[in-house]
Coordinates of C-alpha atoms in Angstrom, one line a residue:
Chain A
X1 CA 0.0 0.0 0.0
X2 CA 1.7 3.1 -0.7
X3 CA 0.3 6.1 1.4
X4 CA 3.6 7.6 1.6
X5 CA 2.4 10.0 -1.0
X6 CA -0.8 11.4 1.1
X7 CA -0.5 15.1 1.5
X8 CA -4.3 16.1 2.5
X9 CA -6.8 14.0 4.2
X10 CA -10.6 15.0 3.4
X11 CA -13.2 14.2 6.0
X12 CA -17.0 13.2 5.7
X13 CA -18.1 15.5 8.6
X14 CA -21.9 14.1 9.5
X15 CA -21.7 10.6 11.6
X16 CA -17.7 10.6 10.8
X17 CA -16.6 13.7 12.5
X18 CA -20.1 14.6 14.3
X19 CA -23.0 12.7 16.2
X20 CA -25.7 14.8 14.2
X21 CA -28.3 12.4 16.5
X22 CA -27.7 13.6 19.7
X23 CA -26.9 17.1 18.4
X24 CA -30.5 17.3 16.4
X25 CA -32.0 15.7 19.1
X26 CA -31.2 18.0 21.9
X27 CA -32.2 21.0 19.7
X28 CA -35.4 19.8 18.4
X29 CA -36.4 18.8 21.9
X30 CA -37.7 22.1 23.5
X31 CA -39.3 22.7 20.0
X32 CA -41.6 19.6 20.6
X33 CA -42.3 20.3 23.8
X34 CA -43.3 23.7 22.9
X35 CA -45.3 22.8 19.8
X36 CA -47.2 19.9 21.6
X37 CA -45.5 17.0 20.5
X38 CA -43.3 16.6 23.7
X39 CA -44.7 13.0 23.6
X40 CA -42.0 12.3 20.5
X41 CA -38.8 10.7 21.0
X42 CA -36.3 13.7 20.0
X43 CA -34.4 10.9 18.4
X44 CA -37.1 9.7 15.9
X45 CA -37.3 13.3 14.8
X46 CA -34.1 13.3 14.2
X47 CA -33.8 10.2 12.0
X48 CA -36.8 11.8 10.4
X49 CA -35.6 15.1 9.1
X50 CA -32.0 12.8 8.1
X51 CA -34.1 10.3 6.1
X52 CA -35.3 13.0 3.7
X53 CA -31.4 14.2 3.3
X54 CA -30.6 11.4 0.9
X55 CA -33.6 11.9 -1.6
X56 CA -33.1 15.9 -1.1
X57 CA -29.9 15.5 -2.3
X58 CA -31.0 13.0 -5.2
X59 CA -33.1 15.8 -7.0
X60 CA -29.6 17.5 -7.5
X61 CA -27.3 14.4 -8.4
X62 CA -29.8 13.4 -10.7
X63 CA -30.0 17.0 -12.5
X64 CA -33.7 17.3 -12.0
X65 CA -32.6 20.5 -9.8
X66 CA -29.8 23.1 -10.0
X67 CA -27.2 22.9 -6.8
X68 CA -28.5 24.0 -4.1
X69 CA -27.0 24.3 -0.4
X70 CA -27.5 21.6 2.2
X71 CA -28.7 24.6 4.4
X72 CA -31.8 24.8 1.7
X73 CA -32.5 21.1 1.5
X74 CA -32.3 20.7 5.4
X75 CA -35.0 24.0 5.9
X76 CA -37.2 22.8 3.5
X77 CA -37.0 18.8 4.7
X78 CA -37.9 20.2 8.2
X79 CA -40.9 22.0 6.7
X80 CA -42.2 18.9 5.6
X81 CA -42.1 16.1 8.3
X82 CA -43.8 18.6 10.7
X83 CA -47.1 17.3 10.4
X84 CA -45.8 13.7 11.0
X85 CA -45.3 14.9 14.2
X86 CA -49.1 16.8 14.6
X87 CA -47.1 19.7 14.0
X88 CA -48.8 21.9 11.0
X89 CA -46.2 24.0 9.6
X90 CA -48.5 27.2 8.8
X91 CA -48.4 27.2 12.7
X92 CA -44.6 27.8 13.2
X93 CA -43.0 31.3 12.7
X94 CA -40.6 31.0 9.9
X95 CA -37.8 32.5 12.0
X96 CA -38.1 29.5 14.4
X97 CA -38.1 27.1 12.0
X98 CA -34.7 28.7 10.7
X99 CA -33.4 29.0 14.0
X100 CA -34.1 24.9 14.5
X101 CA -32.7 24.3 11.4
X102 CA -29.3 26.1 12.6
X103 CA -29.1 22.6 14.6
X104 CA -26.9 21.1 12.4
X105 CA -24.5 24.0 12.4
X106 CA -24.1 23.1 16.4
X107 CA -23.2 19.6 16.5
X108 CA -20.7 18.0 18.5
X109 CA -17.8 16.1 17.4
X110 CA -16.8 12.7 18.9
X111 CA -14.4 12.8 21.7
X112 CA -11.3 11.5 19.9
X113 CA -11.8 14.2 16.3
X114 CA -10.5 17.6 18.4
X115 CA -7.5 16.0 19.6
X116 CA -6.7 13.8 16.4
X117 CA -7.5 16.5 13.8
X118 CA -5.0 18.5 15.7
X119 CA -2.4 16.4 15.3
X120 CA -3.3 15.4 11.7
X121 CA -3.0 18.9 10.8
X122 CA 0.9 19.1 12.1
X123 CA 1.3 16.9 9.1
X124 CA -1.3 16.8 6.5
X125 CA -3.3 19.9 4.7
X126 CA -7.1 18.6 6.6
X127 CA -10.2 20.0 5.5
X128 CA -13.8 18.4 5.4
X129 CA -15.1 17.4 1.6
X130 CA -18.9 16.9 3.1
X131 CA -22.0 17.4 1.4
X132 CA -22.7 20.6 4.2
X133 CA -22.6 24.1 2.5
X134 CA -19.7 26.3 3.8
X135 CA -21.2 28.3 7.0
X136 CA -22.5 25.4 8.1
X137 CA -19.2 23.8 8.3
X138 CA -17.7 27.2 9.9
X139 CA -20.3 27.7 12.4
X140 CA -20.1 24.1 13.4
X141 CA -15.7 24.1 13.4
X142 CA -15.8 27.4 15.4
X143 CA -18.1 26.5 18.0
X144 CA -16.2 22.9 18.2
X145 CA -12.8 23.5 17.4
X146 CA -12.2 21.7 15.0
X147 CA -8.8 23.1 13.0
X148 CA -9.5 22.7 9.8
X149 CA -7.5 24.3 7.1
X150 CA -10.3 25.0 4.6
X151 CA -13.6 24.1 3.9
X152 CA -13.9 21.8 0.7
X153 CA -16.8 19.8 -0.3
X154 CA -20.3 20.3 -2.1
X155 CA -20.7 24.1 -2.2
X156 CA -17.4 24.3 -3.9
X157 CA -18.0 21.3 -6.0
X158 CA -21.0 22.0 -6.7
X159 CA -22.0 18.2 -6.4
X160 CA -23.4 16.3 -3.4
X161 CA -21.3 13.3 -2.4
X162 CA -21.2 10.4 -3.8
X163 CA -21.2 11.7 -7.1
X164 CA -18.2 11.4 -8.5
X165 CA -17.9 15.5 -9.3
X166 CA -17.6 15.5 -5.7
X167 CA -14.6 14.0 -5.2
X168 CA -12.8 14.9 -8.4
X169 CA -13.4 19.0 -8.2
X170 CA -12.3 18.7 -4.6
X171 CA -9.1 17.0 -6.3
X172 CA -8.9 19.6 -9.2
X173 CA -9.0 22.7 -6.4
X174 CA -6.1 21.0 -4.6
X175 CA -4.4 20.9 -7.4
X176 CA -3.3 16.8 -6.1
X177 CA -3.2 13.5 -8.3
X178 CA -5.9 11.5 -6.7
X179 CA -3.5 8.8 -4.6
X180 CA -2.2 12.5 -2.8
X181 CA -5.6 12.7 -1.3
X182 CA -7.4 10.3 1.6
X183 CA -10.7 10.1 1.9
X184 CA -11.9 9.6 6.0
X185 CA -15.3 8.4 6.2
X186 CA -17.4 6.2 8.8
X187 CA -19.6 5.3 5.7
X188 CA -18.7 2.4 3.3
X189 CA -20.4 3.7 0.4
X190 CA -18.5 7.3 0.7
X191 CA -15.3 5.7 0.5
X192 CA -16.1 3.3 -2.6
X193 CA -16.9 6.7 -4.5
X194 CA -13.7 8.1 -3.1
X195 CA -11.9 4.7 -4.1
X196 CA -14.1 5.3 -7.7
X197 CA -12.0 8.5 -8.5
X198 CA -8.9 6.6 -7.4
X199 CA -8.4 8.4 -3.7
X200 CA -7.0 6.7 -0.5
X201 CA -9.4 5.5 1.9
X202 CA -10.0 5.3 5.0
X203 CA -12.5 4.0 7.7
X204 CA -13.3 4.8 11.0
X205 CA -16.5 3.2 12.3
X206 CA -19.1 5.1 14.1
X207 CA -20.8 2.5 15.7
X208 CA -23.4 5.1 17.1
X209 CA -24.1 7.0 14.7
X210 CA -27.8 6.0 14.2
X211 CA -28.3 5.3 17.8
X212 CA -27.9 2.1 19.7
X213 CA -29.7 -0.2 17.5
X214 CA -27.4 0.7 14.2
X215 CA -27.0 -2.1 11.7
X216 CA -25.1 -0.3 9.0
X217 CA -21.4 0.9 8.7
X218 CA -20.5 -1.5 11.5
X219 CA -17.4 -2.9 9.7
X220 CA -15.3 -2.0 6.7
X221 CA -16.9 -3.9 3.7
X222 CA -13.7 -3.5 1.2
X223 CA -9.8 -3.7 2.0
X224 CA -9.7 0.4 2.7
X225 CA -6.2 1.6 2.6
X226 CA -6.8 2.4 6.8
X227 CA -8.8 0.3 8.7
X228 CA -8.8 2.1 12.5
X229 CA -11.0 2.6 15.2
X230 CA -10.2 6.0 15.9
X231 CA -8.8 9.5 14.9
X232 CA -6.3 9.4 17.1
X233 CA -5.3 5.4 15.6
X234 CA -5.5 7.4 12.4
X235 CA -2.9 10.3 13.1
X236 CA -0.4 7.0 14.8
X237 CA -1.3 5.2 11.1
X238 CA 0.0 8.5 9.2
X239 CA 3.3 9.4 11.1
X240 CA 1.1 12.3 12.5
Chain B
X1 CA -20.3 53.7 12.7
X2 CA -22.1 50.5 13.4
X3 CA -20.2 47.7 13.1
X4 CA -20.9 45.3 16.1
X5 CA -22.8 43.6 13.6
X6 CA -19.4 42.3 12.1
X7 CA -19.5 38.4 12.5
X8 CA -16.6 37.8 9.7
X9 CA -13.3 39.5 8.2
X10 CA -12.4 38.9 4.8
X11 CA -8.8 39.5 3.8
X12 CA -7.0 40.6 0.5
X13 CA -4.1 38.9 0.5
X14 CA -1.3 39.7 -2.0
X15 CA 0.0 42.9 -0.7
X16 CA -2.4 43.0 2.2
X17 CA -1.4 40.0 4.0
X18 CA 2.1 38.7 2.1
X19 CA 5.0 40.7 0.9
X20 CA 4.3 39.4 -2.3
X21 CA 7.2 41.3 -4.1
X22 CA 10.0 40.2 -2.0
X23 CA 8.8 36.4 -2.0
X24 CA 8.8 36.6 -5.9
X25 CA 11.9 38.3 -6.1
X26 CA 13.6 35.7 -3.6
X27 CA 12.2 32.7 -5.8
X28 CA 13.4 34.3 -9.0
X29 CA 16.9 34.9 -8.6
X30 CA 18.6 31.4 -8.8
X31 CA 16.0 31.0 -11.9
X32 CA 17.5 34.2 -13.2
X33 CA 21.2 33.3 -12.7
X34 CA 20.5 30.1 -14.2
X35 CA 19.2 31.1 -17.4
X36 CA 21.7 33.5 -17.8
X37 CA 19.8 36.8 -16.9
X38 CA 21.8 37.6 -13.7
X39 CA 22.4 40.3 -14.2
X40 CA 18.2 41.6 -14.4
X41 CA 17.2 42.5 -10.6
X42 CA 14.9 40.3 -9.3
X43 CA 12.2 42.6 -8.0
X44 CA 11.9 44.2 -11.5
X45 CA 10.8 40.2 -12.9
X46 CA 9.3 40.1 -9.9
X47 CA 7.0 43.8 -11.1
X48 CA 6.9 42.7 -14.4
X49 CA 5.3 39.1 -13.8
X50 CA 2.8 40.7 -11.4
X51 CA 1.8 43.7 -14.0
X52 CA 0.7 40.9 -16.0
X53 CA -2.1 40.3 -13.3
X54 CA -4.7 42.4 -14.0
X55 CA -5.2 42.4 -17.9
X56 CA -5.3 38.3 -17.0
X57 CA -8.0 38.5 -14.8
X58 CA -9.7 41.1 -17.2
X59 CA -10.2 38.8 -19.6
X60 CA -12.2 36.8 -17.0
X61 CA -13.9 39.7 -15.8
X62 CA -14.7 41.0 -19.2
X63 CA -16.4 37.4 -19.8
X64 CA -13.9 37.1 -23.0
X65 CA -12.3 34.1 -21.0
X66 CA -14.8 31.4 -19.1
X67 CA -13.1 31.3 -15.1
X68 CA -9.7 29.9 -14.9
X69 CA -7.7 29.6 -11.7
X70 CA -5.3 32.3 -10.4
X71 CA -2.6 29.2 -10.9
X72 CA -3.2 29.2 -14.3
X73 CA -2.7 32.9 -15.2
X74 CA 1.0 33.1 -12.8
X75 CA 1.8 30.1 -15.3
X76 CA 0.9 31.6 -18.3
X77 CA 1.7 35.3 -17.8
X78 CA 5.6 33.8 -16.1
X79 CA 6.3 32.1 -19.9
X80 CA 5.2 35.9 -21.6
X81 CA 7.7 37.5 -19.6
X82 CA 10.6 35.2 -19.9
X83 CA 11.6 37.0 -23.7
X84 CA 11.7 40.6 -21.7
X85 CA 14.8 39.3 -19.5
X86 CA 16.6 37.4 -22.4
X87 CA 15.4 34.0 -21.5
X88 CA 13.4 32.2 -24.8
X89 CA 10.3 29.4 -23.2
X90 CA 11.6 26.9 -25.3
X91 CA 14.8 26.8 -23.2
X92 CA 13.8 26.0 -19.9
X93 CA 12.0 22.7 -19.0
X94 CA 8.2 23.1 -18.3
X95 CA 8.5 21.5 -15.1
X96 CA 10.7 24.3 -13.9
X97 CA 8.5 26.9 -15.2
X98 CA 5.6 25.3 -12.9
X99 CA 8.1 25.2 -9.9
X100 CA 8.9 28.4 -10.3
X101 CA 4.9 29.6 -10.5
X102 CA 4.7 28.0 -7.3
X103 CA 6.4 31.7 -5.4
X104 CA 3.0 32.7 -4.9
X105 CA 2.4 30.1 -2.4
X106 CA 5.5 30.5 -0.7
X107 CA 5.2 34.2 0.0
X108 CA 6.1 35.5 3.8
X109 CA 3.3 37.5 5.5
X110 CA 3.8 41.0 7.1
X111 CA 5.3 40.3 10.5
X112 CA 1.7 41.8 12.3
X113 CA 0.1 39.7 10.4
X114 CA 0.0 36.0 12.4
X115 CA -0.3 37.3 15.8
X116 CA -2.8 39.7 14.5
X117 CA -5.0 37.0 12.4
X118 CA -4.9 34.9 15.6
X119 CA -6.2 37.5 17.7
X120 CA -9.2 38.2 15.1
X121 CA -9.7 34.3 14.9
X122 CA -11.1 34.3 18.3
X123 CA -14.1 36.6 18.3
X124 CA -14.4 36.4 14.2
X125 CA -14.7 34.4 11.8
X126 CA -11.5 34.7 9.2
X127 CA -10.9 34.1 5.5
X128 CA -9.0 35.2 2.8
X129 CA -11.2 36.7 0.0
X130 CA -8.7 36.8 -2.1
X131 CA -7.9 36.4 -6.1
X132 CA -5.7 33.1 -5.2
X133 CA -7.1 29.9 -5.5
X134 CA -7.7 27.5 -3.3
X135 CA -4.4 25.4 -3.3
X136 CA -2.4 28.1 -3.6
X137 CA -4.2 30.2 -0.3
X138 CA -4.0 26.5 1.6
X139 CA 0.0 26.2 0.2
X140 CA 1.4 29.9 2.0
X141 CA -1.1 29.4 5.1
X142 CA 0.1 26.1 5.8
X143 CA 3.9 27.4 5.7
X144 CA 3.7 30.4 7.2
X145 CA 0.7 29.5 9.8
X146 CA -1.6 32.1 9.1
X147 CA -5.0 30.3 10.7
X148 CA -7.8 31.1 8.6
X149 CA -11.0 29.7 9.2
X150 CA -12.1 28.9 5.0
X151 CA -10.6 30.1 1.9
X152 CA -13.0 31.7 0.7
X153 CA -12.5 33.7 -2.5
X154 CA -12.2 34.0 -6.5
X155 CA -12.4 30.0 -6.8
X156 CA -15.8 29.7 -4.6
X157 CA -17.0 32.3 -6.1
X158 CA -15.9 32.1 -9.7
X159 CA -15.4 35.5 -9.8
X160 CA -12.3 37.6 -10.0
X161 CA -12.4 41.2 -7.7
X162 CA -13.2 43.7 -8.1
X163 CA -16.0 42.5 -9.9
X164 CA -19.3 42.7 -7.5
X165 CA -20.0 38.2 -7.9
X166 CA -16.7 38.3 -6.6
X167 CA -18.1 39.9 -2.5
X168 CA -21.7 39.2 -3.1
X169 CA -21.1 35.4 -3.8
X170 CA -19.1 35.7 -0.6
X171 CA -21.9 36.9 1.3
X172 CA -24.0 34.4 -0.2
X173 CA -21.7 31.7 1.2
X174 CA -21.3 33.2 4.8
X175 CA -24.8 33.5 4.5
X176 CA -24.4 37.2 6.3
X177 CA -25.9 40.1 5.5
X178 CA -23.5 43.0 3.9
X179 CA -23.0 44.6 7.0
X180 CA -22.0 41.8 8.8
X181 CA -18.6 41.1 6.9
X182 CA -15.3 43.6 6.8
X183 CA -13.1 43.2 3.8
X184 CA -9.7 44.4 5.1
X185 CA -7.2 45.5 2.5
X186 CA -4.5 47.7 1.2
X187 CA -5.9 48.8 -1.5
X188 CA -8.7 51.6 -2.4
X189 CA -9.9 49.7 -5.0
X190 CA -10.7 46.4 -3.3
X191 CA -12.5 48.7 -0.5
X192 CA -14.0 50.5 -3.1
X193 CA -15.7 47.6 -4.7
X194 CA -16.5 45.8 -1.4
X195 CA -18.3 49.2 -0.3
X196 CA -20.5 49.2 -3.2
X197 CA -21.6 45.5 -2.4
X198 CA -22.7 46.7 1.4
X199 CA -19.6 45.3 2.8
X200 CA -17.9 46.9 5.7
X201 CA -14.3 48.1 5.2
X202 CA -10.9 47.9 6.9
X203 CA -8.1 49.9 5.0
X204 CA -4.2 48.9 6.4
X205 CA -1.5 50.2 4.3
X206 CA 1.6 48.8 3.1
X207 CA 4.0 51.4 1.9
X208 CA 6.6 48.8 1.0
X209 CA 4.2 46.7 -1.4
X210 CA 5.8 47.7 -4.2
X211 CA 9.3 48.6 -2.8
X212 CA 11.0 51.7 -1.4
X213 CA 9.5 53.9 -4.0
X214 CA 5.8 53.2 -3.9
X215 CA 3.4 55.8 -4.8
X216 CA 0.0 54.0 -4.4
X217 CA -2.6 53.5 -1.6
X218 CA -0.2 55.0 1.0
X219 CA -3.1 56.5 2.0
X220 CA -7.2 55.8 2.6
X221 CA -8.8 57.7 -0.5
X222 CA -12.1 57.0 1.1
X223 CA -13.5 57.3 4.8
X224 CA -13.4 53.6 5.8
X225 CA -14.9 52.1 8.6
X226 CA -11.5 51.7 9.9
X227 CA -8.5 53.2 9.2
X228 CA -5.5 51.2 11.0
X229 CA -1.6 50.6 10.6
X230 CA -1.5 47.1 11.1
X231 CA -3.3 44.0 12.3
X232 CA -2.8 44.5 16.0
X233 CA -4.5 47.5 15.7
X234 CA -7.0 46.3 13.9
X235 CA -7.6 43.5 16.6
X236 CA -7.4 46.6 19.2
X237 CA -10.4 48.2 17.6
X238 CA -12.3 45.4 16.9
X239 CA -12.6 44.5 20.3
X240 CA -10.1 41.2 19.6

């Protein structure tokens, strides 16, 4: 394997670098309570609003819609599963709904990505390549901490993850050959589409990222260039 | 003036942050002696590349020329100058010709500048809004530590300044309104053109930009929000 030609390391930020459960869960939980659904599991809400991320994004892959930032698809995904929860939206001042929707710009990051990305960093140009638009990713790294040395990803790219546009303009704008670049994710399917445009790899499993009862993402599913278990096993892996 | 509202501070770079003249200069003479022009002072190739700067990025502008990187123009506009000092294209290996581009990113800042930047990085959010591109903003940050928060600029915004995309694409990125973000340069213009987009503006000369004899933007040509001599002083009056 040679990684001895690595120079930046690009991070999927929700689930790998975040817990966007807990995080979305403890902001949408004084929302339920004070629109009268305080008898719903934060939690479920927030696997909710996440399932629509996926098909959101899908209208732009697909080119039935022009790019768009995460920030829009997340606002407008929030309007809609309201009334799943006998909440009608009409019934919400827009301003709140905003301000809920600024959840994801406030989530916390595991308790091994401060000190790992830190380290990382010493060594390696770091920067997230996530499908989140560019204040999200500042809001969130300035209220965290976490160091990074620019914000790549879909705004820039114009493309949401995994197309492959994705990865390759994030390649093209650091100017790198595509085995100069490593792709951290705690998602399988990120890293083939990294591996797809001919990236490094690398795994870190986030066991908890859908809650106790998660299924998926539990184990690496192809020989990734890092298997570890951590950031901090990450930075020992890369001479960081 | 109100301007507790400011939430980010967006830099010029080349002249305003870096000594771009000097680093250029410094990078050119072994080229020079080695192709036989030693006897051509380095800060005139040095002038004489960077002269080449704006009618590049006009032809962007103008829409003559779809966007190209910053990268690109150094490369092309260094091979048009070589003739001036004596040296023909043909004669010097392409791959030196792209090492030697790479003196924009390895340009020294202003010796306010880090523990200025740092200072700002605590209550602000920082970026360079800046003509570079991406790889070549992350390149000189990395080596000379300056800490920005993004790298925002001409590349995200596909838009070369002074051209109005080039701050309001900005703004649509941060998300902020106008008078929320300070651009913070050494140049009239830049101000100028950030002023007429809403922005706030921070003007910090630097008389030595283009060498002992400079003769422009020594001083503010318009009543900016803040008039400073350096970073630390900016930092002083922005409460940092």
């Amino acid at each position: 394997m040679t990684v001895e030609r690595v120079r930046a390391l690009v991070f999927d930020v929700f689930g790998t670098v975040v817990d966007w459960r807990s995080g979305v869960a403890r902001a949408a939980a004084p929302f339920l309570l004070q629109y009268g659904a305080s008898n719903t599991d934060s939690a479920a809400f927030a696997d909710t609003w996440r399932k629509r991320y996926e098909p959101a994004m899908e209208e732009v892959r697909s080119g039935r819609r022009l790019f768009v930032r995460l920030d829009v698809l997340h606002r407008e995904n929030l309007q809609a599963i309201l009334p799943d929860f006998g909440i009608q939206p009409a019934g919400v001042p827009a301003a709140e709904l905003d301000q809920l929707n600024l959840a994801w710009h406030r989530l916390d990051p595991w308790p091994d990505v401060v000190p790992g990305l830190t380290r990382l960093k010493a060594r390696y140009i770091i920067a997230p390549l996530s499908n989140g638009n560019v204040i999200l990713m500042l809001d969130m790294a300035k209220r965290a901490g976490l160091p990074w040395d620019a914000i790549l990803g879909a705004e820039l790219a114009r493309a949401y993850k995994p197309a492959p546009e994705a990865y390759l303009r994030t390649l093209d704008s650091l100017a790198m050959r595509p085995d100069e670049v490593c792709m951290v994710a705690a998602h399988n399917s990120d890293l083939a589409a990294a591996r797809g445009c001919g990236l490094r790899t690398a795994f870190v499993p986030r066991p908890t990222e859908h809650g106790p009862g998660q299924t998926k993402d539990l184990a690496p599913e192809q020989d990734w260039d890092f298997v570890v278990k951590d950031f901090a096993e990450l930075a020992d892996r890369l001479g960081a």
